[in-house]
Amino acid sequence: MLKKAVLAVTAFSIIAAGTAFAAAVPQKTPFAANEQCYKAEQLITLDKQKVAGGQGTLYGKFAFIRTTAAPEQAIKEIGWMTLKPGASIGLHKHYVNEDTYIIISGQGVFTDEKGVKTKVSKGDITIARPGQSHALANNSKEPLVFLDVIAQNDSYQQNHPNAQPKK
């Protein structure tokens, strides 16, 4: 039971990390909305420069993205991400979704909403819930590889209308 709970939290958390990618990704994917298996060779490649004011390139391979997820699906985005040495994702806030990073290999520094920096490595999991900020940097000599899962309860925005960024 604990293993199932950990997997559920992990998947839910990873979703939040892809916020910066949704606008730049094509609207069509090779997968149906109810797909259950996403083969590596069919993933959507999306590499983004200076994400949230960070440095370098964030390399991504996604099963699906927010613009293709159905409203009833909690997981809106999931992808394999790579930050090469010296690259980073800048500090950014999640307004209505949650973003989880599951570190697969390499080492980095996670920054939470209070500015607390924590070294992360293989097996570590981070999360930014609605209203929280986070950042991730690779200050090592090896690539930092992680899963990014973004989840969103679509009723959250309805129940928290002030959660959206001011325009």
mmCIF file of C-alpha atoms in Angstrom:
data_model
loop_
_atom_site.group_PDB
_atom_site.id
_atom_site.type_symbol
_atom_site.label_atom_id
_atom_site.label_comp_id
_atom_site.label_asym_id
_atom_site.label_seq_id
_atom_site.Cartn_x
_atom_site.Cartn_y
_atom_site.Cartn_z
ATOM 1 C CA MET A 1 0.000 0.000 0.000
ATOM 2 C CA LEU A 2 2.833 2.409 0.832
ATOM 3 C CA LYS A 3 4.423 1.672 -2.561
ATOM 4 C CA LYS A 4 1.158 2.627 -4.335
ATOM 5 C CA ALA A 5 0.906 5.848 -2.303
ATOM 6 C CA VAL A 6 4.491 6.804 -3.134
ATOM 7 C CA LEU A 7 3.893 6.170 -6.847
ATOM 8 C CA ALA A 8 0.697 8.238 -6.785
ATOM 9 C CA VAL A 9 2.385 11.165 -5.055
ATOM 10 C CA THR A 10 5.344 10.899 -7.403
ATOM 11 C CA ALA A 11 3.219 10.992 -10.541
ATOM 12 C CA PHE A 12 1.105 13.835 -9.178
ATOM 13 C CA SER A 13 4.131 15.917 -8.277
ATOM 14 C CA ILE A 14 6.052 15.503 -11.498
ATOM 15 C CA ILE A 15 3.252 17.114 -13.444
ATOM 16 C CA ALA A 16 3.816 20.538 -11.995
ATOM 17 C CA ALA A 17 7.302 20.948 -13.437
ATOM 18 C CA GLY A 18 6.250 21.291 -17.042
ATOM 19 C CA THR A 19 4.462 24.605 -16.699
ATOM 20 C CA ALA A 20 6.972 26.458 -18.853
ATOM 21 C CA PHE A 21 6.606 24.015 -21.735
ATOM 22 C CA ALA A 22 2.893 24.024 -22.526
ATOM 23 C CA ALA A 23 2.828 27.073 -24.775
ATOM 24 C CA ALA A 24 5.708 25.959 -26.994
ATOM 25 C CA VAL A 25 4.631 22.373 -27.672
ATOM 26 C CA PRO A 26 2.597 21.392 -30.734
ATOM 27 C CA GLN A 27 -1.086 20.715 -30.070
ATOM 28 C CA LYS A 28 -1.047 17.245 -31.653
ATOM 29 C CA THR A 29 0.597 14.179 -30.182
ATOM 30 C CA PRO A 30 0.928 10.681 -31.668
ATOM 31 C CA PHE A 31 -1.119 9.300 -28.766
ATOM 32 C CA ALA A 32 -4.817 8.962 -28.090
ATOM 33 C CA ALA A 33 -6.206 10.717 -24.987
ATOM 34 C CA ASN A 34 -6.770 7.358 -23.263
ATOM 35 C CA GLU A 35 -3.332 5.921 -24.094
ATOM 36 C CA GLN A 36 -1.719 3.868 -21.310
ATOM 37 C CA CYS A 37 1.700 3.072 -22.743
ATOM 38 C CA TYR A 38 4.061 5.682 -24.182
ATOM 39 C CA LYS A 39 7.031 4.189 -26.023
ATOM 40 C CA ALA A 40 10.311 6.111 -25.779
ATOM 41 C CA GLU A 41 10.709 6.474 -29.540
ATOM 42 C CA GLN A 42 7.304 8.194 -29.808
ATOM 43 C CA LEU A 43 7.740 10.783 -27.060
ATOM 44 C CA ILE A 44 7.375 14.470 -27.906
ATOM 45 C CA THR A 45 10.739 16.244 -27.877
ATOM 46 C CA LEU A 46 10.630 19.731 -26.425
ATOM 47 C CA ASP A 47 13.864 21.506 -25.535
ATOM 48 C CA LYS A 48 13.423 24.903 -23.879
ATOM 49 C CA GLN A 49 15.989 27.666 -23.356
ATOM 50 C CA LYS A 50 16.387 29.569 -20.073
ATOM 51 C CA VAL A 51 13.259 28.133 -18.437
ATOM 52 C CA ALA A 52 11.777 30.532 -15.873
ATOM 53 C CA GLY A 53 14.874 32.712 -16.145
ATOM 54 C CA GLY A 54 17.261 29.815 -15.586
ATOM 55 C CA GLN A 55 20.424 29.054 -17.545
ATOM 56 C CA GLY A 56 21.045 26.836 -20.559
ATOM 57 C CA THR A 57 18.693 24.301 -22.076
ATOM 58 C CA LEU A 58 16.167 22.031 -20.404
ATOM 59 C CA TYR A 59 15.887 18.953 -22.619
ATOM 60 C CA GLY A 60 12.492 17.224 -22.484
ATOM 61 C CA LYS A 61 10.772 14.163 -23.891
ATOM 62 C CA PHE A 62 7.054 14.086 -23.081
ATOM 63 C CA ALA A 63 4.350 11.445 -23.188
ATOM 64 C CA PHE A 64 1.768 14.252 -23.338
ATOM 65 C CA ILE A 65 1.426 17.890 -22.412
ATOM 66 C CA ARG A 66 -1.212 20.064 -20.756
ATOM 67 C CA THR A 67 -2.847 21.180 -23.976
ATOM 68 C CA THR A 68 -3.590 17.555 -24.902
ATOM 69 C CA ALA A 69 -4.674 16.216 -21.478
ATOM 70 C CA ALA A 70 -8.405 15.861 -20.904
ATOM 71 C CA PRO A 71 -10.004 17.995 -18.129
ATOM 72 C CA GLU A 72 -10.857 14.887 -16.095
ATOM 73 C CA GLN A 73 -7.253 13.683 -16.151
ATOM 74 C CA ALA A 74 -5.324 14.775 -13.033
ATOM 75 C CA ILE A 75 -1.906 14.261 -14.614
ATOM 76 C CA LYS A 76 -1.575 17.006 -17.212
ATOM 77 C CA GLU A 77 2.027 16.516 -18.286
ATOM 78 C CA ILE A 78 4.795 13.983 -17.791
ATOM 79 C CA GLY A 79 8.268 13.869 -19.228
ATOM 80 C CA TRP A 80 11.905 12.804 -18.980
ATOM 81 C CA MET A 81 13.968 15.929 -18.389
ATOM 82 C CA THR A 82 17.708 16.581 -18.586
ATOM 83 C CA LEU A 83 19.710 19.543 -17.327
ATOM 84 C CA LYS A 84 23.326 19.454 -18.488
ATOM 85 C CA PRO A 85 26.092 20.743 -16.188
ATOM 86 C CA GLY A 86 25.613 24.446 -15.459
ATOM 87 C CA ALA A 87 21.973 24.502 -16.634
ATOM 88 C CA SER A 88 19.048 25.417 -14.400
ATOM 89 C CA ILE A 89 15.326 26.026 -14.137
ATOM 90 C CA GLY A 90 14.760 29.427 -12.540
ATOM 91 C CA LEU A 91 12.616 30.041 -9.487
ATOM 92 C CA HIS A 92 8.980 30.057 -10.597
ATOM 93 C CA LYS A 93 5.571 29.816 -8.959
ATOM 94 C CA HIS A 94 2.848 27.259 -9.597
ATOM 95 C CA TYR A 95 -0.555 28.882 -9.375
ATOM 96 C CA VAL A 96 -3.098 26.106 -9.954
ATOM 97 C CA ASN A 97 -1.071 22.965 -10.581
ATOM 98 C CA GLU A 98 1.478 20.800 -8.796
ATOM 99 C CA ASP A 99 4.929 19.982 -10.110
ATOM 100 C CA THR A 100 7.049 17.050 -9.019
ATOM 101 C CA TYR A 101 10.624 16.225 -9.921
ATOM 102 C CA ILE A 102 11.811 12.641 -9.409
ATOM 103 C CA ILE A 103 15.579 12.541 -9.677
ATOM 104 C CA ILE A 104 16.747 9.596 -11.798
ATOM 105 C CA SER A 105 20.494 10.303 -12.023
ATOM 106 C CA GLY A 106 23.017 13.045 -11.424
ATOM 107 C CA GLN A 107 23.041 15.688 -8.722
ATOM 108 C CA GLY A 108 21.609 19.147 -8.364
ATOM 109 C CA VAL A 109 20.316 21.812 -6.031
ATOM 110 C CA PHE A 110 16.589 22.250 -5.431
ATOM 111 C CA THR A 111 15.406 25.638 -4.181
ATOM 112 C CA ASP A 112 12.062 25.829 -2.382
ATOM 113 C CA GLU A 113 9.688 28.792 -2.065
ATOM 114 C CA LYS A 114 11.518 30.107 1.011
ATOM 115 C CA GLY A 115 14.857 30.088 -0.803
ATOM 116 C CA VAL A 116 16.123 27.036 1.068
ATOM 117 C CA LYS A 117 18.583 25.116 -1.096
ATOM 118 C CA THR A 118 18.769 21.327 -0.805
ATOM 119 C CA LYS A 119 21.161 18.989 -2.610
ATOM 120 C CA VAL A 120 19.232 16.354 -4.565
ATOM 121 C CA SER A 121 20.371 13.151 -6.233
ATOM 122 C CA LYS A 122 19.115 9.776 -7.468
ATOM 123 C CA GLY A 123 15.906 8.718 -5.731
ATOM 124 C CA ASP A 124 14.995 12.148 -4.313
ATOM 125 C CA ILE A 125 11.555 13.640 -4.987
ATOM 126 C CA THR A 126 10.530 17.295 -4.838
ATOM 127 C CA ILE A 127 7.124 18.952 -5.166
ATOM 128 C CA ALA A 128 5.685 22.427 -5.613
ATOM 129 C CA ARG A 129 2.013 22.599 -4.719
ATOM 130 C CA PRO A 130 -0.385 25.358 -5.858
ATOM 131 C CA GLY A 131 0.927 28.700 -4.639
ATOM 132 C CA GLN A 132 4.476 27.419 -4.096
ATOM 133 C CA SER A 133 7.649 28.290 -6.002
ATOM 134 C CA HIS A 134 10.649 26.123 -6.839
ATOM 135 C CA ALA A 135 13.845 25.945 -8.897
ATOM 136 C CA LEU A 136 16.384 23.298 -9.871
ATOM 137 C CA ALA A 137 20.036 23.665 -10.885
ATOM 138 C CA ASN A 138 22.680 21.231 -12.067
ATOM 139 C CA ASN A 139 25.940 22.293 -10.457
ATOM 140 C CA SER A 140 27.659 18.946 -11.042
ATOM 141 C CA LYS A 141 29.814 17.605 -13.872
ATOM 142 C CA GLU A 142 27.225 15.060 -15.047
ATOM 143 C CA PRO A 143 23.749 15.480 -16.572
ATOM 144 C CA LEU A 144 20.879 15.750 -14.089
ATOM 145 C CA VAL A 145 18.049 13.499 -15.303
ATOM 146 C CA PHE A 146 14.610 13.618 -13.719
ATOM 147 C CA LEU A 147 10.967 12.841 -14.353
ATOM 148 C CA ASP A 148 8.698 15.864 -14.348
ATOM 149 C CA VAL A 149 5.032 15.258 -13.532
ATOM 150 C CA ILE A 150 2.493 18.055 -13.537
ATOM 151 C CA ALA A 151 -0.908 17.426 -11.997
ATOM 152 C CA GLN A 152 -3.906 19.643 -11.632
ATOM 153 C CA ASN A 153 -7.262 19.259 -9.991
ATOM 154 C CA ASP A 154 -9.358 21.338 -12.381
ATOM 155 C CA SER A 155 -11.751 22.250 -9.555
ATOM 156 C CA TYR A 156 -8.872 23.976 -7.709
ATOM 157 C CA GLN A 157 -8.976 26.953 -10.030
ATOM 158 C CA GLN A 158 -12.758 27.204 -9.688
ATOM 159 C CA ASN A 159 -12.475 27.145 -5.895
ATOM 160 C CA HIS A 160 -9.476 29.530 -5.814
ATOM 161 C CA PRO A 161 -10.179 32.217 -8.454
ATOM 162 C CA ASN A 162 -7.378 34.458 -7.125
ATOM 163 C CA ALA A 163 -4.750 31.739 -7.689
ATOM 164 C CA GLN A 164 -4.012 32.881 -11.258
ATOM 165 C CA PRO A 165 -1.125 35.252 -11.897
ATOM 166 C CA LYS A 166 -2.048 38.907 -12.295
ATOM 167 C CA LYS A 167 -1.967 40.080 -15.922
#
